[in-house]
Amino acid sequence: MMCEECGLRPARFHIVTLSSDAKAEKNLCPECMAKAQTQMPGLDMSEFAGFLSNMFSQHLQKLKKSEPIPDIMCNSCGMTYEQFHRDGLLGCVHCYDAFRTPLEALVQRKQGYQQHLGRRPGRISREAALRMDIERMHRQMAKAIEEEDYERAAQLRDEIRSNQSALGQIGHGQETAPSWPITHEGGAEA
Amino acid sequence: MIDPIQSPEQDVVLFSRVRISRNFAEIPFAPKLTKEISEAVIERTREAIFQMPRGKAFSLKRLADMDQDDRVRLAEHGFISRRLLDNVSQAAAFLTANGRATVMCNEEDHLRFQGLLPGMRMEKAAQIAFELEETVAENHPFVFDSQWGYLTANPTKVGTGMRASVILHLPALAQAEQIKSAAENAEKQGMQLSSLNAEGTEVQGALYLLSNIATLGRSEEDILDALVSAAEQLIDLERDAREESEQKDALALKDKLMRSFGQMMFAQMLSVNDFMQFYSDARYAVSLGYLSIPLSVLDGLMMDMQPASIVVRAGKAIGEREAEILRAEFVREALMQFEENS
C-alpha cells in the first residue's frame, strides 16, 4: 500500500486516531509519519521499538535539517538545481557533473547502489564513453584541486591515466580487458 | 477445437513488456529540447531503423500529425506509453503493424525502445528492445557513465535504463482481497505491483502491472530473472486462488461468470467500466474451461473497445451513447461464434 499522504512511498505506519465521536485511520510512509508527528503532540515515538524507531528518527532528523536546496547551476544548459528539484528532470548530460554531489545522495536513496553493473556500449561507443569519462574526471580533478582535496585529485589523475591508456589500446585495435567489471555482455543473442 | 490458451502462462499473463530509455550524447534532455533539436532525435533514429534488414516493417508516426483518437488508441493498445501523449508537439514513434517492436522518440528521454509480446516471454521481449537499441547505438552513441551506466533525464532511473513489466490478470486474488499482500511481497523482491490503468485510481478488469523498481546496481539479466520469478509466484498464487474458488462452490462460480457472459452478449449498450468487468469474467471463465474463446481474441477485443479505439474503429466522430451502442454491437459480433463449452 502506498502512503495516503504523499502517495509516493510505501506506507509503513498505520495510525489510528480516536476521538469522542470518531475513529480515523491512516497509512503513512516514514517521511510523512515524521511530518505528522510534529503535528501530533500526544504521540511519543520513543515507544516504538527497534528498527521502527530508527526508521522514523532518520526521517525526522532529515526533516529538521529541512534539506536546503543547493544553489547551483549547470553552465552548459542553464538548468538550476532548484528547477531540477521541482520538476525531477535534468536539462542535459552536463547537469550530471554540475549536480554530482546532491545527485549522489539522491541516487543512493532511490536505488541503494552507486555502481552500474549492466550492459555497456559496444566497441565504437565504448571509446566515446571513455572520452566522456576522462572529460568528466578532468573537471572533477580541477574542482578537487580548487577545494584543496589533493588526495582525491591524485586519485582522479591515476584514473584518468588508466582510462587514457585503455583509450590508446582501442585506438591500436588491441583492446584487452577493460578497466571496468563486465558482468553481462551481449545478452540479446538467441 | 483450437486451444484458447496459445501463449505461455496466458491464463494469467496478458503481455510481457520491456522498455529501455536512452539519450544521445550531445543533445539536451527533454526539458531543454526545442522543436528543431527534437527533429534531430527523430531523424537519427529514422536513419538507423529504416536501414535495418527488417526496417521496412516499421512506420514512422509523428503524434502531431495524427488525430487525438488515433494517438490515444496507440497508448490503449500498449504500443506507446501514456507519457508520450504528454509531448504531442515533439513526440514520434516507429511502430510495427503488430505492435511488438516500438521506438518512442522524445518522451521523458530521447528514445525508449519497447518489446511487447503476448504471454510470459520476458527474454524475447527484452531481445526485441535491445536489438533495436543496438541498431541505433551503432551510429549514434548514447550517454554512458562508468559509474551510473546509461544516463537518463530523471537521475533516479540511471543504470540499465530498463523497465520490464508483466501485465497480469488477477481476478481471483482481487476477489479474495489478496492483492495488497501480494504487492507487499513483490516489493520485498524489488518489484512494484500496481493497477494497469494510467491514473492508478481504480482497477479495471482485474488487470495489474508488475515491474522492476531498481535500475542500478544489477545487470539486466538479474533484473529480468527477478521479475520472472516474482511473476511466477503471482501466477501460482492466482491459480491457487482460482482453484480454491472453484473448490468452494464450483456451480456458484460458474453461474456468476456465465451470467456475466450472458449480459455481455445481450447488452444493447456497454460502458467501458461494464465491459471491463464482463471481459474480466469471460477471461476467468475461459481459464476454468467454461468458455472456449481464444484469450488472444478476448484481449484484442478488450483493447479495441477502449474509449479512443472504439472511435477509430467506428471511423467517424461519435458521442458517448453511440460509443456504448457500438461497443455492444462489436462485442456481440466478435464473440458470437464461440459457444458455451459445456
Short mmCIF file of C-alpha atoms in Angstrom, two decimals:
data_model
loop_
_atom_site.label_atom_id
_atom_site.label_comp_id
_atom_site.label_asym_id
_atom_site.label_seq_id
_atom_site.Cartn_x
_atom_site.Cartn_y
_atom_site.Cartn_z
CA MET A 1 0.00 0.00 0.00
CA MET A 2 1.20 3.48 -0.80
CA CYS A 3 1.29 6.33 1.70
CA GLU A 4 -2.09 8.05 1.86
CA GLU A 5 -0.48 11.43 2.44
CA CYS A 6 2.07 11.71 -0.36
CA GLY A 7 1.07 8.71 -2.49
CA LEU A 8 4.73 8.37 -3.47
CA ARG A 9 6.27 6.00 -0.98
CA PRO A 10 5.11 2.73 0.52
CA ALA A 11 3.19 3.10 3.77
CA ARG A 12 4.97 1.71 6.82
CA PHE A 13 2.86 3.13 9.63
CA HIS A 14 -0.78 2.59 10.36
CA ILE A 15 -2.13 5.39 12.52
CA VAL A 16 -5.45 5.17 14.32
CA THR A 17 -6.75 8.38 15.85
CA LEU A 18 -9.54 8.06 18.40
CA SER A 19 -11.71 10.94 19.45
CA SER A 20 -15.03 11.07 21.31
CA ASP A 21 -17.16 10.72 18.19
CA ALA A 22 -14.95 9.22 15.53
CA LYS A 23 -12.13 6.86 14.70
CA ALA A 24 -9.78 7.84 11.88
CA GLU A 25 -7.23 5.54 10.28
CA LYS A 26 -4.36 6.41 8.04
CA ASN A 27 -1.45 4.61 6.38
CA LEU A 28 1.72 6.69 6.17
CA CYS A 29 5.29 6.36 4.95
CA PRO A 30 8.12 7.15 7.41
CA GLU A 31 8.66 10.61 5.90
CA CYS A 32 5.04 11.68 6.20
CA MET A 33 4.88 9.99 9.59
CA ALA A 34 7.76 12.22 10.71
CA LYS A 35 5.86 15.26 9.48
CA ALA A 36 2.64 14.10 11.13
CA GLN A 37 4.40 13.62 14.43
CA THR A 38 5.27 17.29 14.61
CA GLN A 39 1.52 17.98 14.46
CA MET A 40 0.59 15.27 16.94
CA PRO A 41 1.99 16.31 20.31
CA GLY A 42 0.50 13.33 22.13
CA LEU A 43 2.50 10.86 20.08
CA ASP A 44 5.58 9.52 21.79
CA MET A 45 7.83 7.94 19.21
CA SER A 46 10.21 6.59 21.81
CA GLU A 47 7.65 3.86 22.42
CA PHE A 48 8.37 2.38 19.03
CA ALA A 49 10.77 -0.47 19.29
CA GLY A 50 13.97 -1.10 17.36
CA PHE A 51 14.03 -0.52 13.63
CA LEU A 52 10.71 1.33 13.53
CA SER A 53 12.10 3.91 15.86
CA ASN A 54 15.30 4.12 13.80
CA MET A 55 13.45 4.41 10.52
CA PHE A 56 11.36 7.19 11.95
CA SER A 57 14.11 9.17 13.61
CA GLN A 58 16.23 9.19 10.45
CA HIS A 59 13.43 10.92 8.61
CA LEU A 60 12.73 13.27 11.50
CA GLN A 61 16.35 14.37 11.55
CA LYS A 62 16.25 14.90 7.82
CA LEU A 63 13.10 16.94 8.23
CA LYS A 64 14.71 19.07 10.94
CA LYS A 65 17.60 19.86 8.65
CA SER A 66 14.88 20.60 6.08
CA GLU A 67 17.39 19.80 3.33
CA PRO A 68 18.48 23.15 1.94
CA ILE A 69 18.36 23.15 -1.87
CA PRO A 70 21.88 23.74 -3.18
CA ASP A 71 22.24 26.97 -5.13
CA ILE A 72 23.99 25.56 -8.20
CA MET A 73 23.51 25.80 -11.93
CA CYS A 74 24.59 23.79 -14.96
CA ASN A 75 26.72 26.12 -17.06
CA SER A 76 26.03 24.15 -20.17
CA CYS A 77 22.21 24.32 -20.33
CA GLY A 78 21.36 26.83 -17.60
CA MET A 79 19.31 24.38 -15.52
CA THR A 80 19.37 25.28 -11.83
CA TYR A 81 19.27 22.64 -9.11
CA GLU A 82 16.13 24.27 -7.82
CA GLN A 83 14.38 23.75 -11.17
CA PHE A 84 15.50 20.14 -11.20
CA HIS A 85 14.37 19.69 -7.60
CA ARG A 86 10.92 20.92 -8.62
CA ASP A 87 10.42 19.05 -11.93
CA GLY A 88 12.59 15.95 -11.44
CA LEU A 89 14.28 16.11 -14.85
CA LEU A 90 17.79 17.25 -15.75
CA GLY A 91 18.45 19.60 -18.67
CA CYS A 92 21.42 17.90 -20.28
CA VAL A 93 24.19 15.38 -19.69
CA HIS A 94 26.42 18.08 -18.13
CA CYS A 95 23.91 18.58 -15.31
CA TYR A 96 25.23 15.25 -14.03
CA ASP A 97 28.61 16.91 -13.43
CA ALA A 98 27.24 20.17 -12.13
CA PHE A 99 24.92 18.48 -9.62
CA ARG A 100 27.08 15.40 -8.91
CA THR A 101 27.20 15.68 -5.12
CA PRO A 102 23.46 16.13 -4.42
CA LEU A 103 22.66 13.60 -7.15
CA GLU A 104 24.87 11.01 -5.49
CA ALA A 105 22.78 11.28 -2.35
CA LEU A 106 19.55 11.13 -4.37
CA VAL A 107 20.63 8.07 -6.37
CA GLN A 108 21.78 6.35 -3.19
CA ARG A 109 18.42 6.99 -1.58
CA LYS A 110 16.37 5.80 -4.55
CA GLN A 111 18.50 2.94 -5.81
CA GLY A 112 20.65 1.89 -2.87
CA TYR A 113 23.60 1.41 -5.21
CA GLN A 114 26.19 3.64 -6.86
CA GLN A 115 27.69 1.33 -9.45
CA HIS A 116 26.17 0.26 -12.76
CA LEU A 117 26.58 -3.47 -13.39
CA GLY A 118 24.63 -3.94 -16.59
CA ARG A 119 25.27 -3.71 -20.29
CA ARG A 120 27.83 -1.33 -21.73
CA PRO A 121 28.09 0.35 -25.07
CA GLY A 122 29.77 -1.61 -27.86
CA ARG A 123 33.27 -1.01 -29.21
CA ILE A 124 32.67 2.26 -31.01
CA SER A 125 30.63 3.84 -28.30
CA ARG A 126 32.85 2.39 -25.57
CA GLU A 127 35.50 4.72 -26.92
CA ALA A 128 33.06 7.60 -26.68
CA ALA A 129 32.19 6.59 -23.11
CA LEU A 130 35.87 6.54 -22.17
CA ARG A 131 36.33 10.00 -23.61
CA MET A 132 33.30 11.24 -21.70
CA ASP A 133 34.68 9.73 -18.50
CA ILE A 134 38.08 11.33 -18.99
CA GLU A 135 36.45 14.66 -19.65
CA ARG A 136 34.33 14.35 -16.53
CA MET A 137 37.26 13.32 -14.36
CA HIS A 138 39.31 16.26 -15.61
CA ARG A 139 36.59 18.58 -14.43
CA GLN A 140 36.31 16.77 -11.12
CA MET A 141 40.08 16.93 -10.69
CA ALA A 142 40.10 20.68 -11.30
CA LYS A 143 37.36 21.04 -8.72
CA ALA A 144 39.24 18.87 -6.21
CA ILE A 145 42.37 21.00 -6.63
CA GLU A 146 40.30 24.12 -6.16
CA GLU A 147 38.95 22.66 -2.94
CA GLU A 148 42.48 21.62 -1.93
CA ASP A 149 41.43 17.97 -1.79
CA TYR A 150 44.74 16.73 -3.15
CA GLU A 151 44.19 13.13 -2.23
CA ARG A 152 41.05 12.99 -4.39
CA ALA A 153 42.84 14.89 -7.16
CA ALA A 154 45.69 12.37 -7.19
CA GLN A 155 43.21 9.52 -7.28
CA LEU A 156 41.43 11.11 -10.23
CA ARG A 157 44.74 11.71 -12.00
CA ASP A 158 45.52 7.99 -11.77
CA GLU A 159 42.07 7.07 -13.03
CA ILE A 160 42.48 9.46 -15.97
CA ARG A 161 45.81 7.84 -16.84
CA SER A 162 44.34 4.38 -16.72
CA ASN A 163 41.43 5.43 -18.92
CA GLN A 164 43.77 7.15 -21.36
CA SER A 165 45.80 4.01 -21.74
CA ALA A 166 42.61 1.99 -22.29
CA LEU A 167 41.63 4.53 -24.93
CA GLY A 168 45.03 4.14 -26.59
CA GLN A 169 44.57 0.40 -26.78
CA ILE A 170 41.22 0.78 -28.50
CA GLY A 171 42.91 3.12 -30.97
CA HIS A 172 45.52 0.49 -31.79
CA GLY A 173 42.93 -2.20 -32.14
CA GLN A 174 44.42 -4.14 -29.22
CA GLU A 175 41.66 -3.78 -26.77
CA THR A 176 42.30 -6.03 -23.80
CA ALA A 177 40.21 -6.40 -20.71
CA PRO A 178 38.63 -3.06 -19.91
CA SER A 179 39.19 -1.47 -16.53
CA TRP A 180 35.57 -1.99 -15.51
CA PRO A 181 33.90 -5.20 -14.47
CA ILE A 182 31.73 -6.68 -17.17
CA THR A 183 29.05 -8.83 -15.65
CA HIS A 184 26.82 -9.03 -18.65
CA GLU A 185 27.70 -8.57 -22.26
CA GLY A 186 25.58 -9.06 -25.34
CA GLY A 187 22.54 -10.56 -23.68
CA ALA A 188 20.18 -10.25 -26.59
CA GLU A 189 21.58 -13.18 -28.51
CA ALA A 190 19.41 -16.21 -29.07
CA MET B 1 -11.35 -27.03 -31.44
CA ILE B 2 -8.45 -24.60 -31.02
CA ASP B 3 -6.87 -24.35 -27.61
CA PRO B 4 -8.00 -20.99 -26.21
CA ILE B 5 -4.64 -20.61 -24.43
CA GLN B 6 -1.92 -20.11 -27.02
CA SER B 7 0.90 -18.21 -25.32
CA PRO B 8 2.90 -19.31 -22.27
CA GLU B 9 1.02 -18.71 -19.00
CA GLN B 10 -1.64 -16.80 -20.92
CA ASP B 11 -4.35 -17.81 -18.45
CA VAL B 12 -2.82 -15.23 -16.10
CA VAL B 13 -0.34 -13.22 -18.21
CA LEU B 14 -1.55 -10.90 -20.97
CA PHE B 15 1.75 -9.38 -22.04
CA SER B 16 5.47 -9.21 -21.37
CA ARG B 17 6.95 -5.80 -21.99
CA VAL B 18 10.47 -4.37 -21.84
CA ARG B 19 11.25 -0.67 -22.22
CA ILE B 20 14.77 0.78 -22.40
CA SER B 21 15.47 4.50 -22.04
CA ARG B 22 18.42 6.09 -23.83
CA ASN B 23 19.72 9.58 -24.60
CA PHE B 24 22.04 10.86 -27.30
CA ALA B 25 25.28 12.38 -26.07
CA GLU B 26 25.26 15.89 -27.47
CA ILE B 27 21.54 16.63 -27.45
CA PRO B 28 19.93 18.35 -24.43
CA PHE B 29 17.36 16.39 -22.41
CA ALA B 30 13.59 16.83 -22.67
CA PRO B 31 13.23 19.99 -20.51
CA LYS B 32 15.67 21.88 -22.74
CA LEU B 33 14.64 20.36 -26.05
CA THR B 34 13.50 22.69 -28.83
CA LYS B 35 11.26 21.58 -31.69
CA GLU B 36 14.23 21.81 -34.03
CA ILE B 37 16.52 19.60 -31.95
CA SER B 38 13.73 17.15 -31.24
CA GLU B 39 13.57 16.60 -35.01
CA ALA B 40 17.25 15.60 -34.94
CA VAL B 41 16.35 12.84 -32.48
CA ILE B 42 13.70 11.52 -34.88
CA GLU B 43 15.97 11.88 -37.91
CA ARG B 44 18.86 9.91 -36.38
CA THR B 45 16.50 7.17 -35.34
CA ARG B 46 14.87 7.07 -38.74
CA GLU B 47 18.21 6.55 -40.48
CA ALA B 48 19.14 3.69 -38.18
CA ILE B 49 15.76 1.94 -38.12
CA PHE B 50 14.99 2.14 -41.83
CA GLN B 51 18.39 0.77 -42.83
CA MET B 52 17.86 -2.38 -40.75
CA PRO B 53 17.10 -5.54 -42.73
CA ARG B 54 13.66 -5.54 -41.09
CA GLY B 55 13.38 -1.77 -41.26
CA LYS B 56 10.59 -1.95 -43.83
CA ALA B 57 8.29 -3.36 -41.17
CA PHE B 58 8.38 -0.03 -39.31
CA SER B 59 6.35 3.08 -39.98
CA LEU B 60 7.06 6.50 -38.52
CA LYS B 61 4.18 8.26 -36.81
CA ARG B 62 4.53 11.84 -35.68
CA LEU B 63 1.97 12.36 -32.95
CA ALA B 64 1.29 15.93 -34.01
CA ASP B 65 0.16 14.69 -37.46
CA MET B 66 -2.40 12.25 -36.02
CA ASP B 67 -5.95 12.68 -34.77
CA GLN B 68 -6.29 12.68 -31.00
CA ASP B 69 -8.19 9.36 -31.03
CA ASP B 70 -5.58 7.71 -33.26
CA ARG B 71 -2.84 8.77 -30.86
CA VAL B 72 -4.67 7.63 -27.74
CA ARG B 73 -5.54 4.33 -29.44
CA LEU B 74 -1.80 3.57 -29.71
CA ALA B 75 -1.48 4.02 -25.94
CA GLU B 76 -4.64 1.99 -25.26
CA HIS B 77 -3.08 -0.87 -27.21
CA GLY B 78 0.19 -0.51 -25.29
CA PHE B 79 2.14 0.26 -28.48
CA ILE B 80 3.33 3.56 -26.97
CA SER B 81 3.42 4.86 -23.39
CA ARG B 82 0.76 7.21 -21.99
CA ARG B 83 3.59 9.52 -21.14
CA LEU B 84 4.41 10.00 -24.85
CA LEU B 85 0.99 11.65 -25.23
CA ASP B 86 2.14 14.44 -22.90
CA ASN B 87 4.52 15.76 -25.52
CA VAL B 88 2.45 15.64 -28.71
CA SER B 89 4.22 18.50 -30.47
CA GLN B 90 7.65 16.78 -30.45
CA ALA B 91 6.86 13.11 -29.99
CA ALA B 92 7.06 10.39 -32.62
CA ALA B 93 7.10 6.61 -32.70
CA PHE B 94 8.43 3.95 -35.02
CA LEU B 95 5.92 1.12 -34.97
CA THR B 96 5.43 -2.30 -36.46
CA ALA B 97 1.94 -3.31 -37.55
CA ASN B 98 1.66 -5.97 -34.83
CA GLY B 99 2.92 -3.56 -32.15
CA ARG B 100 5.64 -5.94 -30.97
CA ALA B 101 8.50 -3.51 -31.53
CA THR B 102 8.38 0.24 -30.96
CA VAL B 103 10.85 3.08 -30.69
CA MET B 104 9.41 6.13 -28.96
CA CYS B 105 11.09 9.47 -29.63
CA ASN B 106 11.08 12.49 -27.32
CA GLU B 107 9.26 11.03 -24.38
CA GLU B 108 10.94 11.65 -20.99
CA ASP B 109 14.18 10.52 -22.62
CA HIS B 110 15.26 10.89 -26.23
CA LEU B 111 14.48 7.29 -27.06
CA ARG B 112 12.53 4.50 -25.47
CA PHE B 113 12.82 1.08 -27.10
CA GLN B 114 9.98 -1.33 -26.45
CA GLY B 115 9.41 -5.03 -26.98
CA LEU B 116 5.84 -6.24 -26.33
CA LEU B 117 4.74 -9.86 -26.62
CA PRO B 118 1.65 -11.79 -25.58
CA GLY B 119 2.09 -14.24 -22.70
CA MET B 120 5.09 -14.78 -20.47
CA ARG B 121 8.02 -14.13 -22.79
CA MET B 122 10.27 -11.65 -21.00
CA GLU B 123 13.51 -12.80 -22.59
CA LYS B 124 12.21 -12.45 -26.12
CA ALA B 125 10.62 -9.07 -25.37
CA ALA B 126 13.98 -7.89 -23.99
CA GLN B 127 15.73 -9.21 -27.09
CA ILE B 128 13.46 -7.16 -29.35
CA ALA B 129 14.10 -3.97 -27.37
CA PHE B 130 17.88 -4.48 -27.16
CA GLU B 131 18.24 -5.31 -30.85
CA LEU B 132 16.61 -2.01 -31.71
CA GLU B 133 18.78 -0.21 -29.16
CA GLU B 134 21.97 -1.71 -30.59
CA THR B 135 20.95 -0.75 -34.12
CA VAL B 136 20.66 2.93 -33.22
CA ALA B 137 23.75 2.84 -30.94
CA GLU B 138 25.91 1.63 -33.82
CA ASN B 139 25.71 5.02 -35.48
CA HIS B 140 24.96 7.33 -32.60
CA PRO B 141 26.37 6.53 -29.15
CA PHE B 142 24.15 7.01 -26.12
CA VAL B 143 25.32 8.81 -22.99
CA PHE B 144 27.02 6.38 -20.69
CA ASP B 145 28.82 6.95 -17.40
CA SER B 146 31.21 4.35 -16.00
CA GLN B 147 29.69 4.75 -12.55
CA TRP B 148 25.99 5.23 -13.24
CA GLY B 149 25.62 3.48 -16.56
CA TYR B 150 23.14 4.88 -19.05
CA LEU B 151 22.19 8.40 -18.05
CA THR B 152 18.54 9.38 -18.08
CA ALA B 153 16.77 12.74 -17.81
CA ASN B 154 15.40 11.57 -14.48
CA PRO B 155 18.54 10.73 -12.48
CA THR B 156 16.75 8.19 -10.30
CA LYS B 157 16.39 5.91 -13.36
CA VAL B 158 20.08 5.65 -14.29
CA GLY B 159 21.89 2.37 -14.81
CA THR B 160 20.23 -0.07 -17.14
CA GLY B 161 17.50 2.42 -18.06
CA MET B 162 15.32 -0.68 -18.27
CA ARG B 163 11.80 -1.11 -17.05
CA ALA B 164 10.48 -4.61 -17.53
CA SER B 165 6.83 -5.39 -16.88
CA VAL B 166 4.37 -8.23 -16.90
CA ILE B 167 0.69 -7.44 -17.39
CA LEU B 168 -1.36 -9.82 -15.29
CA HIS B 169 -5.00 -10.76 -14.91
CA LEU B 170 -5.65 -11.46 -11.22
CA PRO B 171 -9.43 -11.78 -10.75
CA ALA B 172 -9.31 -14.47 -8.06
CA LEU B 173 -6.66 -12.70 -5.97
CA ALA B 174 -8.64 -9.45 -6.27
CA GLN B 175 -11.82 -11.25 -5.27
CA ALA B 176 -10.08 -12.78 -2.24
CA GLU B 177 -8.65 -9.35 -1.34
CA GLN B 178 -5.11 -10.69 -1.54
CA ILE B 179 -3.70 -8.07 -3.89
CA LYS B 180 -2.36 -5.97 -1.04
CA SER B 181 -0.33 -8.77 0.49
CA ALA B 182 0.82 -9.87 -2.98
CA ALA B 183 2.00 -6.30 -3.64
CA GLU B 184 3.89 -6.22 -0.34
CA ASN B 185 5.53 -9.50 -1.17
CA ALA B 186 6.51 -8.25 -4.64
CA GLU B 187 8.01 -5.13 -3.10
CA LYS B 188 10.28 -7.23 -0.93
CA GLN B 189 11.66 -8.65 -4.17
CA GLY B 190 12.25 -5.17 -5.63
CA MET B 191 9.11 -5.26 -7.76
CA GLN B 192 6.10 -3.00 -7.88
CA LEU B 193 2.60 -4.35 -8.39
CA SER B 194 0.19 -1.65 -9.49
CA SER B 195 -3.09 -1.20 -11.27
CA LEU B 196 -2.76 -1.18 -15.05
CA ASN B 197 -4.76 1.90 -15.90
CA ALA B 198 -2.71 5.06 -16.18
CA GLU B 199 -4.37 7.02 -13.42
CA GLY B 200 -3.89 4.18 -10.99
CA THR B 201 -7.07 5.17 -9.19
CA GLU B 202 -9.40 2.30 -9.87
CA VAL B 203 -8.64 -1.19 -11.02
CA GLN B 204 -10.46 -2.14 -14.18
CA GLY B 205 -10.86 -5.72 -15.29
CA ALA B 206 -8.54 -7.01 -12.54
CA LEU B 207 -5.53 -6.08 -14.70
CA TYR B 208 -2.25 -5.38 -12.94
CA LEU B 209 1.28 -4.42 -13.87
CA LEU B 210 4.31 -5.99 -12.21
CA SER B 211 7.54 -4.03 -12.86
CA ASN B 212 11.09 -3.76 -11.58
CA ILE B 213 11.79 -0.78 -9.31
CA ALA B 214 15.61 -0.64 -9.29
CA THR B 215 17.64 0.10 -12.42
CA LEU B 216 21.12 0.48 -10.88
CA GLY B 217 23.46 -1.99 -9.24
CA ARG B 218 22.35 -5.15 -11.02
CA SER B 219 22.52 -6.44 -14.55
CA GLU B 220 19.60 -6.55 -16.97
CA GLU B 221 19.72 -10.34 -16.77
CA ASP B 222 19.41 -10.29 -12.97
CA ILE B 223 16.54 -7.81 -13.11
CA LEU B 224 14.68 -9.92 -15.68
CA ASP B 225 15.29 -13.11 -13.68
CA ALA B 226 13.97 -11.46 -10.51
CA LEU B 227 10.91 -10.17 -12.37
CA VAL B 228 10.16 -13.55 -13.90
CA SER B 229 10.50 -15.20 -10.51
CA ALA B 230 8.16 -12.64 -8.85
CA ALA B 231 5.70 -13.07 -11.74
CA GLU B 232 5.79 -16.86 -11.42
CA GLN B 233 4.93 -16.57 -7.73
CA LEU B 234 1.97 -14.36 -8.59
CA ILE B 235 0.84 -16.74 -11.32
CA ASP B 236 0.91 -19.63 -8.84
CA LEU B 237 -0.96 -17.59 -6.22
CA GLU B 238 -3.64 -16.60 -8.73
CA ARG B 239 -4.04 -20.18 -9.96
CA ASP B 240 -4.33 -21.40 -6.38
CA ALA B 241 -6.94 -18.74 -5.64
CA ARG B 242 -8.91 -19.77 -8.74
CA GLU B 243 -8.77 -23.39 -7.70
CA GLU B 244 -9.86 -22.51 -4.20
CA SER B 245 -12.84 -20.55 -5.51
CA GLU B 246 -13.83 -23.48 -7.66
CA GLN B 247 -13.45 -25.94 -4.80
CA LYS B 248 -15.55 -23.77 -2.53
CA ASP B 249 -18.56 -23.71 -4.83
CA ALA B 250 -17.92 -24.52 -8.46
CA LEU B 251 -21.50 -24.08 -9.54
CA ALA B 252 -21.88 -20.67 -7.90
CA LEU B 253 -18.66 -19.50 -9.55
CA LYS B 254 -19.68 -20.81 -12.96
CA ASP B 255 -23.13 -19.29 -12.52
CA LYS B 256 -21.66 -15.89 -11.74
CA LEU B 257 -19.19 -15.91 -14.63
CA MET B 258 -21.66 -17.25 -17.20
CA ARG B 259 -24.36 -14.77 -16.20
CA SER B 260 -21.80 -12.08 -16.74
CA PHE B 261 -21.06 -13.52 -20.18
CA GLY B 262 -24.77 -13.54 -20.93
CA GLN B 263 -25.04 -9.89 -20.02
CA MET B 264 -22.12 -9.02 -22.22
CA MET B 265 -23.61 -10.90 -25.19
CA PHE B 266 -27.11 -9.48 -24.83
CA ALA B 267 -26.35 -5.94 -23.73
CA GLN B 268 -27.55 -3.24 -26.11
CA MET B 269 -25.31 -0.59 -24.60
CA LEU B 270 -21.94 -1.17 -22.93
CA SER B 271 -19.95 1.37 -20.94
CA VAL B 272 -16.18 0.81 -20.70
CA ASN B 273 -16.49 0.04 -16.99
CA ASP B 274 -19.18 -2.60 -17.50
CA PHE B 275 -17.34 -4.05 -20.44
CA MET B 276 -14.09 -4.37 -18.45
CA GLN B 277 -15.91 -6.31 -15.73
CA PHE B 278 -17.53 -8.64 -18.29
CA TYR B 279 -14.24 -9.05 -20.12
CA SER B 280 -12.51 -9.99 -16.86
CA ASP B 281 -15.23 -12.54 -16.01
CA ALA B 282 -15.08 -14.03 -19.51
CA ARG B 283 -11.30 -14.34 -19.33
CA TYR B 284 -11.61 -16.02 -15.95
CA ALA B 285 -14.29 -18.37 -17.37
CA VAL B 286 -12.00 -19.35 -20.27
CA SER B 287 -9.18 -20.22 -17.86
CA LEU B 288 -11.56 -22.54 -15.99
CA GLY B 289 -12.72 -24.18 -19.21
CA TYR B 290 -16.29 -22.78 -19.10
CA LEU B 291 -15.84 -20.91 -22.37
CA SER B 292 -13.63 -21.63 -25.35
CA ILE B 293 -12.89 -18.16 -26.66
CA PRO B 294 -9.20 -17.80 -27.56
CA LEU B 295 -7.67 -15.46 -24.96
CA SER B 296 -5.90 -13.52 -27.71
CA VAL B 297 -9.35 -12.73 -29.19
CA LEU B 298 -10.62 -11.52 -25.79
CA ASP B 299 -7.51 -9.44 -25.10
CA GLY B 300 -7.58 -7.94 -28.60
CA LEU B 301 -11.25 -7.10 -28.13
CA MET B 302 -10.51 -5.56 -24.73
CA MET B 303 -8.07 -3.10 -26.32
CA ASP B 304 -10.31 -2.40 -29.32
CA MET B 305 -13.20 -1.47 -27.02
CA GLN B 306 -11.32 1.26 -25.13
CA PRO B 307 -12.71 4.81 -25.49
CA ALA B 308 -10.42 6.13 -28.24
CA SER B 309 -10.01 2.79 -30.02
CA ILE B 310 -13.75 2.41 -30.49
CA VAL B 311 -13.97 5.83 -32.12
CA VAL B 312 -11.17 4.86 -34.51
CA ARG B 313 -12.96 1.62 -35.26
CA ALA B 314 -16.24 3.47 -35.91
CA GLY B 315 -14.37 5.58 -38.42
CA LYS B 316 -16.21 8.76 -37.50
CA ALA B 317 -16.78 11.10 -34.58
CA ILE B 318 -19.28 9.56 -32.16
CA GLY B 319 -20.78 10.57 -28.82
CA GLU B 320 -20.76 8.65 -25.56
CA ARG B 321 -24.14 6.97 -26.16
CA GLU B 322 -23.28 5.96 -29.71
CA ALA B 323 -19.98 4.53 -28.46
CA GLU B 324 -21.83 2.37 -25.93
CA ILE B 325 -24.22 1.06 -28.58
CA LEU B 326 -21.33 0.31 -30.95
CA ARG B 327 -19.37 -1.39 -28.19
CA ALA B 328 -22.25 -3.76 -27.51
CA GLU B 329 -22.57 -4.49 -31.24
CA PHE B 330 -18.86 -5.08 -31.78
CA VAL B 331 -18.60 -7.37 -28.77
CA ARG B 332 -21.55 -9.50 -29.94
CA GLU B 333 -20.15 -9.71 -33.43
CA ALA B 334 -16.69 -10.75 -32.24
CA LEU B 335 -17.86 -13.38 -29.74
CA MET B 336 -20.99 -14.84 -31.33
CA GLN B 337 -19.12 -17.71 -32.97
CA PHE B 338 -17.79 -19.01 -29.65
CA GLU B 339 -20.33 -21.09 -27.84
CA GLU B 340 -20.51 -22.26 -24.30
CA ASN B 341 -18.01 -25.03 -23.70
CA SER B 342 -20.04 -27.45 -21.66
#
